[in-house]
Amino acid sequence: MKIESNRSLLRDTVDFLHKNIIAVIVCFVVISGIIAILFIYMDNDSKKEKQDAVKFKASDTLFFSIRQPKNMNILTSNEVDVYQMWHLLYSGLFYFNKDLSVSPDIVDTYKTDESTGTVSLKLKQNGAFSDGSPIKADDVEFTVDAIKDIGEEGPFFSYGNKIASVEKTGEFDITINFANPGDASLSNLVFPIISSEHFKKDLTGYDQVTSGIYSVSSQTENGFKLSPNKGYFGKKAGNDLVFSFTKQGEDLDGLITIGAVTSKMAKGINAQSDADDLQLDFTPIISNRMEYIGFNFRNEFLKDKTLRRAIIKSINFNSLVDDYFGGLGLPNNSIYFPDFLSVKDTKSVDYSPSKAVVSLENKGYKKIDDNNSLVTKKGEKVTLRLLINDSNSFRKSMAEDIKNYLKKINIDLQIESVPDSEYFSRLGEGNFDIFIGGMEFDPRYDLRKLFDKSGSIGYSNEDVINLADQMEHCISPDKRQKIFRKLSERLTDDVPYYCIGYYEYGLVSGGKWVEKPDPTFFNIYDGCENWKWSRPDSVKDKSNLKEDGEGKKS
């Protein structure tokens, strides 16, 4: 009887579950959800308690880690870490803003003459080097001569070699004559001003007389310290900066986590996920690297703007950036830097395969139903070649996606993946129809070579070519912006090139910020003199780099 009773109870239970299975499942899901939420809250509370347990202390010293420079001479060193520091140590005649326009730095007033390619400057009279001596016209003339004398191996030669001469017209007055009025852009006057009295070409150490907001105040075998330059003409720096030398195998992320290092520039597809795993701040920074496609205007099909625009409309560039930029990419219609000169890009080529088909039909293109091919009014089948370099694996996958996108508008795209040497050779010869390319620009963004008639794509739009040339003349920033606005509109309409996307880097930091930093690709320390940062209170201050008893920096 006991066994029979148990069987009956089991049978009744099964019958109940069978009849009420949906309700049972719902109850199970709800209860599971409640339990999961409780665990999440408990975990978050645990993390919050740990964070609350960490005390932070405001610091007027920022800490960075770099490879030990072999050469600290700002005019001869080609080390990236040294180049990034020149904005801290030296002033220029002009400087780049975040939108890559230029503004006066040590220059008080200036006049430009577009016809002759000359710029007349008056320097600020309250500017001084770190030794207290004033910055004069002699120093500017000496700087240009030094840059040209150092030659192509120097990082600023491409700026200085465009200058034919510097004429001193007074103690603080200068006239700069460019060799070619077409190269007289003020953006070519962004280079460090050095001391004519103290600079030596063979100087490679840290004992330099600087003209910028900082100077090297002390050094050891493990690093050096920058302190405010008392002679600086602008607002004085509020922070000291300590640069320690990265040791082999050192865990920089770990040092950032505990606040021993304030921040670092991070690159690569795992940059953000690595920071997230360590619960570090990650601030995306638009880089100067981008991927783009170009159209060969020697191809009879691609001479037709309607076809070029239809191709662009059929490609989902947002999806390409999501899939191939590792989460660190920014779609951009223009090949110029996003919001270049504060000109908002006009997007007139939206992703819409259906609109692309309509635009082609209105121009007389037809689809042949038996093989899904697109033909012109004359009955010519539209077949195009896409050139890529086979060493770039992600471009191969991207090319396949583009091929599939073009199928939607019935264009047959043949992918030609070739070795790098052949790739660049064919670009030079114009032996392609469409290509995927990549570029890395300097802050001047002089893109005239891309639009030159003898260039890879054989471009012939005189209006665009002339506007791009005018951008590099000796004109005011306001006039340059107006010219670029026109140029941007022409390029958006004509689409000789189209940007797939710009890569992003990231500033990874720990501690706490009053306001997050906003650096740039060309100046990762931009504004650091006023960064407000708190570090974990348990970390020992490493900023006590001092001179020894004999007055030597050690």
PDB file of C-alpha atoms in Angstrom, residues 153-432:
ATOM      1  CA  GLU A 153      66.136  63.091 -41.247  1.00  0.00           C
ATOM      2  CA  GLY A 154      64.711  65.713 -38.905  1.00  0.00           C
ATOM      3  CA  PRO A 155      61.004  65.545 -37.975  1.00  0.00           C
ATOM      4  CA  PHE A 156      60.301  69.154 -39.005  1.00  0.00           C
ATOM      5  CA  PHE A 157      62.156  69.329 -42.315  1.00  0.00           C
ATOM      6  CA  SER A 158      58.958  69.122 -44.385  1.00  0.00           C
ATOM      7  CA  TYR A 159      57.819  72.268 -42.576  1.00  0.00           C
ATOM      8  CA  GLY A 160      61.035  74.291 -42.647  1.00  0.00           C
ATOM      9  CA  ASN A 161      62.125  73.425 -46.197  1.00  0.00           C
ATOM     10  CA  LYS A 162      59.136  75.321 -47.590  1.00  0.00           C
ATOM     11  CA  ILE A 163      60.576  78.557 -46.197  1.00  0.00           C
ATOM     12  CA  ALA A 164      62.980  80.410 -48.511  1.00  0.00           C
ATOM     13  CA  SER A 165      64.171  82.975 -45.969  1.00  0.00           C
ATOM     14  CA  VAL A 166      63.479  84.707 -42.667  1.00  0.00           C
ATOM     15  CA  GLU A 167      64.032  88.478 -42.555  1.00  0.00           C
ATOM     16  CA  LYS A 168      64.412  90.243 -39.208  1.00  0.00           C
ATOM     17  CA  THR A 169      62.709  93.623 -39.385  1.00  0.00           C
ATOM     18  CA  GLY A 170      63.061  94.372 -35.682  1.00  0.00           C
ATOM     19  CA  GLU A 171      64.008  92.763 -32.386  1.00  0.00           C
ATOM     20  CA  PHE A 172      60.651  90.977 -32.277  1.00  0.00           C
ATOM     21  CA  ASP A 173      59.556  91.459 -35.907  1.00  0.00           C
ATOM     22  CA  ILE A 174      59.994  88.951 -38.735  1.00  0.00           C
ATOM     23  CA  THR A 175      58.973  88.463 -42.346  1.00  0.00           C
ATOM     24  CA  ILE A 176      58.866  84.841 -43.508  1.00  0.00           C
ATOM     25  CA  ASN A 177      59.199  84.289 -47.252  1.00  0.00           C
ATOM     26  CA  PHE A 178      57.987  80.949 -48.568  1.00  0.00           C
ATOM     27  CA  ALA A 179      59.724  79.415 -51.561  1.00  0.00           C
ATOM     28  CA  ASN A 180      56.381  78.835 -53.274  1.00  0.00           C
ATOM     29  CA  PRO A 181      53.193  80.860 -52.570  1.00  0.00           C
ATOM     30  CA  GLY A 182      51.322  77.570 -52.985  1.00  0.00           C
ATOM     31  CA  ASP A 183      53.100  76.171 -49.892  1.00  0.00           C
ATOM     32  CA  ALA A 184      52.674  79.229 -47.699  1.00  0.00           C
ATOM     33  CA  SER A 185      49.983  77.822 -45.414  1.00  0.00           C
ATOM     34  CA  LEU A 186      50.231  78.937 -41.798  1.00  0.00           C
ATOM     35  CA  SER A 187      50.104  75.236 -40.878  1.00  0.00           C
ATOM     36  CA  ASN A 188      53.721  75.035 -42.109  1.00  0.00           C
ATOM     37  CA  LEU A 189      54.710  77.380 -39.269  1.00  0.00           C
ATOM     38  CA  VAL A 190      53.945  74.869 -36.512  1.00  0.00           C
ATOM     39  CA  PHE A 191      57.391  73.823 -35.231  1.00  0.00           C
ATOM     40  CA  PRO A 192      59.325  74.321 -31.968  1.00  0.00           C
ATOM     41  CA  ILE A 193      61.254  77.569 -31.444  1.00  0.00           C
ATOM     42  CA  ILE A 194      64.710  76.893 -29.988  1.00  0.00           C
ATOM     43  CA  SER A 195      67.301  79.135 -28.376  1.00  0.00           C
ATOM     44  CA  SER A 196      69.921  80.513 -30.783  1.00  0.00           C
ATOM     45  CA  GLU A 197      72.300  80.923 -27.845  1.00  0.00           C
ATOM     46  CA  HIS A 198      72.062  77.452 -26.324  1.00  0.00           C
ATOM     47  CA  PHE A 199      70.975  74.974 -28.989  1.00  0.00           C
ATOM     48  CA  LYS A 200      73.521  72.460 -30.222  1.00  0.00           C
ATOM     49  CA  LYS A 201      72.846  70.043 -33.066  1.00  0.00           C
ATOM     50  CA  ASP A 202      74.690  67.205 -31.318  1.00  0.00           C
ATOM     51  CA  LEU A 203      72.822  67.710 -28.036  1.00  0.00           C
ATOM     52  CA  THR A 204      70.948  64.512 -27.154  1.00  0.00           C
ATOM     53  CA  GLY A 205      70.381  64.852 -23.386  1.00  0.00           C
ATOM     54  CA  TYR A 206      67.774  66.495 -21.184  1.00  0.00           C
ATOM     55  CA  ASP A 207      69.674  69.658 -20.217  1.00  0.00           C
ATOM     56  CA  GLN A 208      67.877  71.909 -22.714  1.00  0.00           C
ATOM     57  CA  VAL A 209      66.743  75.524 -22.661  1.00  0.00           C
ATOM     58  CA  THR A 210      63.086  75.350 -23.623  1.00  0.00           C
ATOM     59  CA  SER A 211      60.499  77.857 -24.863  1.00  0.00           C
ATOM     60  CA  GLY A 212      57.313  76.050 -23.885  1.00  0.00           C
ATOM     61  CA  ILE A 213      55.150  75.633 -20.837  1.00  0.00           C
ATOM     62  CA  TYR A 214      57.585  73.132 -19.227  1.00  0.00           C
ATOM     63  CA  SER A 215      61.297  72.506 -18.806  1.00  0.00           C
ATOM     64  CA  VAL A 216      63.264  69.520 -17.503  1.00  0.00           C
ATOM     65  CA  SER A 217      63.857  70.260 -13.822  1.00  0.00           C
ATOM     66  CA  SER A 218      65.587  67.030 -12.754  1.00  0.00           C
ATOM     67  CA  GLN A 219      66.501  63.573 -13.956  1.00  0.00           C
ATOM     68  CA  THR A 220      67.703  60.163 -12.805  1.00  0.00           C
ATOM     69  CA  GLU A 221      68.622  56.959 -14.578  1.00  0.00           C
ATOM     70  CA  ASN A 222      64.971  55.923 -14.211  1.00  0.00           C
ATOM     71  CA  GLY A 223      63.286  59.027 -15.617  1.00  0.00           C
ATOM     72  CA  PHE A 224      62.952  62.791 -15.522  1.00  0.00           C
ATOM     73  CA  LYS A 225      60.659  65.492 -14.225  1.00  0.00           C
ATOM     74  CA  LEU A 226      59.101  68.451 -16.048  1.00  0.00           C
ATOM     75  CA  SER A 227      58.256  71.565 -14.049  1.00  0.00           C
ATOM     76  CA  PRO A 228      56.571  74.797 -15.161  1.00  0.00           C
ATOM     77  CA  ASN A 229      58.735  77.158 -17.218  1.00  0.00           C
ATOM     78  CA  LYS A 230      58.670  80.370 -15.160  1.00  0.00           C
ATOM     79  CA  GLY A 231      59.334  82.433 -18.276  1.00  0.00           C
ATOM     80  CA  TYR A 232      56.369  81.024 -20.223  1.00  0.00           C
ATOM     81  CA  PHE A 233      54.228  83.834 -21.661  1.00  0.00           C
ATOM     82  CA  GLY A 234      50.852  82.111 -21.161  1.00  0.00           C
ATOM     83  CA  LYS A 235      49.004  80.653 -18.206  1.00  0.00           C
ATOM     84  CA  LYS A 236      51.442  78.810 -15.983  1.00  0.00           C
ATOM     85  CA  ALA A 237      51.153  75.033 -15.643  1.00  0.00           C
ATOM     86  CA  GLY A 238      49.388  73.744 -12.550  1.00  0.00           C
ATOM     87  CA  ASN A 239      50.973  70.279 -12.575  1.00  0.00           C
ATOM     88  CA  ASP A 240      54.424  68.762 -12.516  1.00  0.00           C
ATOM     89  CA  LEU A 241      54.986  65.842 -14.889  1.00  0.00           C
ATOM     90  CA  VAL A 242      57.085  62.799 -14.079  1.00  0.00           C
ATOM     91  CA  PHE A 243      58.196  60.512 -16.924  1.00  0.00           C
ATOM     92  CA  SER A 244      59.521  57.139 -15.796  1.00  0.00           C
ATOM     93  CA  PHE A 245      61.228  54.738 -18.164  1.00  0.00           C
ATOM     94  CA  THR A 246      59.319  51.554 -18.918  1.00  0.00           C
ATOM     95  CA  LYS A 247      61.181  48.464 -17.813  1.00  0.00           C
ATOM     96  CA  GLN A 248      61.110  45.297 -19.894  1.00  0.00           C
ATOM     97  CA  GLY A 249      58.083  43.176 -19.035  1.00  0.00           C
ATOM     98  CA  GLU A 250      56.577  45.889 -16.839  1.00  0.00           C
ATOM     99  CA  ASP A 251      52.788  45.709 -16.442  1.00  0.00           C
ATOM    100  CA  LEU A 252      51.793  49.254 -17.397  1.00  0.00           C
ATOM    101  CA  ASP A 253      48.072  48.522 -17.024  1.00  0.00           C
ATOM    102  CA  GLY A 254      48.738  47.335 -13.489  1.00  0.00           C
ATOM    103  CA  LEU A 255      50.578  50.576 -12.688  1.00  0.00           C
ATOM    104  CA  ILE A 256      47.644  52.563 -14.063  1.00  0.00           C
ATOM    105  CA  THR A 257      45.235  50.493 -11.966  1.00  0.00           C
ATOM    106  CA  ILE A 258      46.984  51.445  -8.736  1.00  0.00           C
ATOM    107  CA  GLY A 259      47.606  55.050  -9.844  1.00  0.00           C
ATOM    108  CA  ALA A 260      51.398  54.794 -10.156  1.00  0.00           C
ATOM    109  CA  VAL A 261      50.943  55.870 -13.784  1.00  0.00           C
ATOM    110  CA  THR A 262      48.245  58.403 -14.655  1.00  0.00           C
ATOM    111  CA  SER A 263      47.439  57.376 -18.225  1.00  0.00           C
ATOM    112  CA  LYS A 264      48.716  55.893 -21.455  1.00  0.00           C
ATOM    113  CA  MET A 265      47.787  55.899 -25.128  1.00  0.00           C
ATOM    114  CA  ALA A 266      46.375  52.501 -26.156  1.00  0.00           C
ATOM    115  CA  LYS A 267      46.014  51.096 -29.670  1.00  0.00           C
ATOM    116  CA  GLY A 268      44.795  47.824 -31.117  1.00  0.00           C
ATOM    117  CA  ILE A 269      41.557  45.885 -31.350  1.00  0.00           C
ATOM    118  CA  ASN A 270      41.686  44.776 -27.697  1.00  0.00           C
ATOM    119  CA  ALA A 271      42.518  48.194 -26.238  1.00  0.00           C
ATOM    120  CA  GLN A 272      39.056  48.990 -24.912  1.00  0.00           C
ATOM    121  CA  SER A 273      38.184  45.480 -23.727  1.00  0.00           C
ATOM    122  CA  ASP A 274      41.485  45.271 -21.816  1.00  0.00           C
ATOM    123  CA  ALA A 275      40.692  48.575 -20.103  1.00  0.00           C
ATOM    124  CA  ASP A 276      37.145  47.477 -19.325  1.00  0.00           C
ATOM    125  CA  ASP A 277      38.406  44.248 -17.759  1.00  0.00           C
ATOM    126  CA  LEU A 278      40.524  46.292 -15.349  1.00  0.00           C
ATOM    127  CA  GLN A 279      37.716  48.830 -14.781  1.00  0.00           C
ATOM    128  CA  LEU A 280      39.880  51.660 -16.163  1.00  0.00           C
ATOM    129  CA  ASP A 281      38.645  54.798 -17.897  1.00  0.00           C
ATOM    130  CA  PHE A 282      38.870  54.588 -21.675  1.00  0.00           C
ATOM    131  CA  THR A 283      38.517  57.796 -23.691  1.00  0.00           C
ATOM    132  CA  PRO A 284      38.380  57.262 -27.505  1.00  0.00           C
ATOM    133  CA  ILE A 285      40.650  59.522 -29.542  1.00  0.00           C
ATOM    134  CA  ILE A 286      40.208  59.915 -33.291  1.00  0.00           C
ATOM    135  CA  SER A 287      43.468  58.931 -34.951  1.00  0.00           C
ATOM    136  CA  ASN A 288      45.025  60.205 -38.175  1.00  0.00           C
ATOM    137  CA  ARG A 289      44.670  56.754 -39.812  1.00  0.00           C
ATOM    138  CA  MET A 290      41.804  55.848 -42.078  1.00  0.00           C
ATOM    139  CA  GLU A 291      40.634  53.307 -44.644  1.00  0.00           C
ATOM    140  CA  TYR A 292      39.017  54.463 -47.876  1.00  0.00           C
ATOM    141  CA  ILE A 293      38.031  53.437 -51.386  1.00  0.00           C
ATOM    142  CA  GLY A 294      39.089  55.227 -54.558  1.00  0.00           C
ATOM    143  CA  PHE A 295      37.611  55.231 -58.065  1.00  0.00           C
ATOM    144  CA  ASN A 296      39.696  55.229 -61.251  1.00  0.00           C
ATOM    145  CA  PHE A 297      38.423  58.010 -63.501  1.00  0.00           C
ATOM    146  CA  ARG A 298      40.190  56.427 -66.472  1.00  0.00           C
ATOM    147  CA  ASN A 299      37.546  53.703 -66.405  1.00  0.00           C
ATOM    148  CA  GLU A 300      34.693  54.590 -68.776  1.00  0.00           C
ATOM    149  CA  PHE A 301      32.046  53.283 -66.372  1.00  0.00           C
ATOM    150  CA  LEU A 302      33.403  55.114 -63.348  1.00  0.00           C
ATOM    151  CA  LYS A 303      33.559  58.452 -65.112  1.00  0.00           C
ATOM    152  CA  ASP A 304      29.811  58.513 -64.518  1.00  0.00           C
ATOM    153  CA  LYS A 305      29.103  60.207 -61.182  1.00  0.00           C
ATOM    154  CA  THR A 306      25.728  58.473 -60.973  1.00  0.00           C
ATOM    155  CA  LEU A 307      27.427  55.060 -60.953  1.00  0.00           C
ATOM    156  CA  ARG A 308      30.014  56.134 -58.353  1.00  0.00           C
ATOM    157  CA  ARG A 309      27.329  57.485 -56.061  1.00  0.00           C
ATOM    158  CA  ALA A 310      25.174  54.384 -56.557  1.00  0.00           C
ATOM    159  CA  ILE A 311      28.125  52.195 -55.509  1.00  0.00           C
ATOM    160  CA  ILE A 312      28.576  54.279 -52.351  1.00  0.00           C
ATOM    161  CA  LYS A 313      24.838  54.125 -51.577  1.00  0.00           C
ATOM    162  CA  SER A 314      24.853  50.338 -51.831  1.00  0.00           C
ATOM    163  CA  ILE A 315      27.640  49.820 -49.229  1.00  0.00           C
ATOM    164  CA  ASN A 316      26.845  49.819 -45.517  1.00  0.00           C
ATOM    165  CA  PHE A 317      29.936  51.586 -44.187  1.00  0.00           C
ATOM    166  CA  ASN A 318      28.656  51.605 -40.599  1.00  0.00           C
ATOM    167  CA  SER A 319      28.570  47.818 -40.732  1.00  0.00           C
ATOM    168  CA  LEU A 320      32.085  47.634 -42.209  1.00  0.00           C
ATOM    169  CA  VAL A 321      33.452  49.788 -39.384  1.00  0.00           C
ATOM    170  CA  ASP A 322      31.638  47.695 -36.765  1.00  0.00           C
ATOM    171  CA  ASP A 323      32.963  44.464 -38.231  1.00  0.00           C
ATOM    172  CA  TYR A 324      36.559  45.367 -39.067  1.00  0.00           C
ATOM    173  CA  PHE A 325      37.728  48.192 -36.784  1.00  0.00           C
ATOM    174  CA  GLY A 326      37.606  46.215 -33.553  1.00  0.00           C
ATOM    175  CA  GLY A 327      35.057  48.521 -31.957  1.00  0.00           C
ATOM    176  CA  LEU A 328      37.436  51.466 -32.327  1.00  0.00           C
ATOM    177  CA  GLY A 329      36.400  53.136 -35.552  1.00  0.00           C
ATOM    178  CA  LEU A 330      34.414  56.129 -36.737  1.00  0.00           C
ATOM    179  CA  PRO A 331      32.541  56.235 -40.077  1.00  0.00           C
ATOM    180  CA  ASN A 332      33.220  59.466 -41.936  1.00  0.00           C
ATOM    181  CA  ASN A 333      32.017  60.606 -45.349  1.00  0.00           C
ATOM    182  CA  SER A 334      35.072  62.737 -46.082  1.00  0.00           C
ATOM    183  CA  ILE A 335      38.663  61.565 -46.324  1.00  0.00           C
ATOM    184  CA  TYR A 336      39.564  64.731 -44.415  1.00  0.00           C
ATOM    185  CA  PHE A 337      39.707  64.546 -40.630  1.00  0.00           C
ATOM    186  CA  PRO A 338      36.247  64.452 -38.991  1.00  0.00           C
ATOM    187  CA  ASP A 339      34.934  68.043 -38.562  1.00  0.00           C
ATOM    188  CA  PHE A 340      38.123  69.371 -40.170  1.00  0.00           C
ATOM    189  CA  LEU A 341      38.411  73.137 -39.535  1.00  0.00           C
ATOM    190  CA  SER A 342      35.065  72.850 -37.662  1.00  0.00           C
ATOM    191  CA  VAL A 343      33.212  72.263 -40.934  1.00  0.00           C
ATOM    192  CA  LYS A 344      30.481  69.692 -40.394  1.00  0.00           C
ATOM    193  CA  ASP A 345      30.493  67.071 -43.119  1.00  0.00           C
ATOM    194  CA  THR A 346      27.367  67.042 -45.276  1.00  0.00           C
ATOM    195  CA  LYS A 347      26.124  63.495 -45.718  1.00  0.00           C
ATOM    196  CA  SER A 348      24.334  63.225 -49.053  1.00  0.00           C
ATOM    197  CA  VAL A 349      25.192  59.602 -49.835  1.00  0.00           C
ATOM    198  CA  ASP A 350      23.147  57.566 -47.360  1.00  0.00           C
ATOM    199  CA  TYR A 351      23.125  53.785 -47.363  1.00  0.00           C
ATOM    200  CA  SER A 352      20.145  52.849 -49.518  1.00  0.00           C
ATOM    201  CA  PRO A 353      20.496  50.110 -52.159  1.00  0.00           C
ATOM    202  CA  SER A 354      16.928  50.748 -53.335  1.00  0.00           C
ATOM    203  CA  LYS A 355      17.659  54.433 -53.996  1.00  0.00           C
ATOM    204  CA  ALA A 356      20.867  53.404 -55.745  1.00  0.00           C
ATOM    205  CA  VAL A 357      18.863  51.169 -58.103  1.00  0.00           C
ATOM    206  CA  VAL A 358      16.361  53.959 -58.816  1.00  0.00           C
ATOM    207  CA  SER A 359      19.136  56.463 -59.584  1.00  0.00           C
ATOM    208  CA  LEU A 360      20.718  54.003 -62.028  1.00  0.00           C
ATOM    209  CA  GLU A 361      17.398  53.287 -63.739  1.00  0.00           C
ATOM    210  CA  ASN A 362      16.774  57.014 -64.146  1.00  0.00           C
ATOM    211  CA  LYS A 363      20.166  57.319 -65.849  1.00  0.00           C
ATOM    212  CA  GLY A 364      19.316  54.547 -68.310  1.00  0.00           C
ATOM    213  CA  TYR A 365      20.982  51.563 -66.680  1.00  0.00           C
ATOM    214  CA  LYS A 366      19.052  48.304 -66.943  1.00  0.00           C
ATOM    215  CA  LYS A 367      19.099  44.904 -65.295  1.00  0.00           C
ATOM    216  CA  ILE A 368      19.322  41.784 -67.451  1.00  0.00           C
ATOM    217  CA  ASP A 369      17.070  39.320 -65.660  1.00  0.00           C
ATOM    218  CA  ASP A 370      18.629  36.114 -66.951  1.00  0.00           C
ATOM    219  CA  ASN A 371      21.968  36.704 -65.199  1.00  0.00           C
ATOM    220  CA  ASN A 372      21.193  39.599 -62.827  1.00  0.00           C
ATOM    221  CA  SER A 373      23.677  41.889 -64.546  1.00  0.00           C
ATOM    222  CA  LEU A 374      23.644  45.665 -64.855  1.00  0.00           C
ATOM    223  CA  VAL A 375      24.075  47.111 -68.348  1.00  0.00           C
ATOM    224  CA  THR A 376      24.394  50.649 -69.694  1.00  0.00           C
ATOM    225  CA  LYS A 377      22.133  52.272 -72.285  1.00  0.00           C
ATOM    226  CA  LYS A 378      24.434  50.808 -74.922  1.00  0.00           C
ATOM    227  CA  GLY A 379      24.034  47.321 -73.489  1.00  0.00           C
ATOM    228  CA  GLU A 380      27.529  47.142 -71.954  1.00  0.00           C
ATOM    229  CA  LYS A 381      27.732  44.903 -68.900  1.00  0.00           C
ATOM    230  CA  VAL A 382      29.098  46.768 -65.864  1.00  0.00           C
ATOM    231  CA  THR A 383      31.978  44.649 -64.535  1.00  0.00           C
ATOM    232  CA  LEU A 384      34.528  46.200 -62.205  1.00  0.00           C
ATOM    233  CA  ARG A 385      37.789  45.124 -60.539  1.00  0.00           C
ATOM    234  CA  LEU A 386      38.551  45.815 -56.867  1.00  0.00           C
ATOM    235  CA  LEU A 387      42.266  45.954 -56.084  1.00  0.00           C
ATOM    236  CA  ILE A 388      43.551  45.051 -52.596  1.00  0.00           C
ATOM    237  CA  ASN A 389      46.894  43.978 -51.111  1.00  0.00           C
ATOM    238  CA  ASP A 390      46.840  40.372 -49.914  1.00  0.00           C
ATOM    239  CA  SER A 391      49.036  41.081 -46.875  1.00  0.00           C
ATOM    240  CA  ASN A 392      46.095  42.849 -45.265  1.00  0.00           C
ATOM    241  CA  SER A 393      43.796  40.061 -44.105  1.00  0.00           C
ATOM    242  CA  PHE A 394      40.908  42.209 -42.952  1.00  0.00           C
ATOM    243  CA  ARG A 395      40.781  44.012 -46.336  1.00  0.00           C
ATOM    244  CA  LYS A 396      40.211  40.620 -47.947  1.00  0.00           C
ATOM    245  CA  SER A 397      37.121  40.070 -45.816  1.00  0.00           C
ATOM    246  CA  MET A 398      36.012  43.649 -46.302  1.00  0.00           C
ATOM    247  CA  ALA A 399      36.366  43.256 -50.074  1.00  0.00           C
ATOM    248  CA  GLU A 400      34.082  40.197 -49.996  1.00  0.00           C
ATOM    249  CA  ASP A 401      31.463  42.196 -48.114  1.00  0.00           C
ATOM    250  CA  ILE A 402      31.694  45.031 -50.655  1.00  0.00           C
ATOM    251  CA  LYS A 403      31.303  42.503 -53.473  1.00  0.00           C
ATOM    252  CA  ASN A 404      28.125  41.198 -51.843  1.00  0.00           C
ATOM    253  CA  TYR A 405      26.800  44.726 -51.352  1.00  0.00           C
ATOM    254  CA  LEU A 406      27.305  45.502 -55.047  1.00  0.00           C
ATOM    255  CA  LYS A 407      25.366  42.368 -55.989  1.00  0.00           C
ATOM    256  CA  LYS A 408      22.304  44.143 -54.619  1.00  0.00           C
ATOM    257  CA  ILE A 409      22.555  46.650 -57.458  1.00  0.00           C
ATOM    258  CA  ASN A 410      23.571  43.930 -59.950  1.00  0.00           C
ATOM    259  CA  ILE A 411      27.196  45.010 -60.383  1.00  0.00           C
ATOM    260  CA  ASP A 412      29.690  42.204 -60.912  1.00  0.00           C
ATOM    261  CA  LEU A 413      32.790  42.946 -58.825  1.00  0.00           C
ATOM    262  CA  GLN A 414      35.976  40.932 -59.303  1.00  0.00           C
ATOM    263  CA  ILE A 415      38.417  41.033 -56.379  1.00  0.00           C
ATOM    264  CA  GLU A 416      42.091  41.185 -57.332  1.00  0.00           C
ATOM    265  CA  SER A 417      44.243  40.430 -54.278  1.00  0.00           C
ATOM    266  CA  VAL A 418      47.932  40.923 -55.054  1.00  0.00           C
ATOM    267  CA  PRO A 419      51.276  41.205 -53.176  1.00  0.00           C
ATOM    268  CA  ASP A 420      52.171  44.613 -51.755  1.00  0.00           C
ATOM    269  CA  SER A 421      54.792  45.364 -54.411  1.00  0.00           C
ATOM    270  CA  GLU A 422      52.328  44.701 -57.228  1.00  0.00           C
ATOM    271  CA  TYR A 423      49.570  46.557 -55.373  1.00  0.00           C
ATOM    272  CA  PHE A 424      51.554  49.801 -55.139  1.00  0.00           C
ATOM    273  CA  SER A 425      52.907  49.367 -58.650  1.00  0.00           C
ATOM    274  CA  ARG A 426      49.405  49.038 -60.082  1.00  0.00           C
ATOM    275  CA  LEU A 427      48.197  52.033 -58.119  1.00  0.00           C
ATOM    276  CA  GLY A 428      50.998  54.083 -59.649  1.00  0.00           C
ATOM    277  CA  GLU A 429      50.144  52.808 -63.126  1.00  0.00           C
ATOM    278  CA  GLY A 430      46.400  53.328 -62.687  1.00  0.00           C
ATOM    279  CA  ASN A 431      45.834  49.615 -63.370  1.00  0.00           C
ATOM    280  CA  PHE A 432      42.650  49.093 -61.347  1.00  0.00           C
TER     281      PHE A 432
END
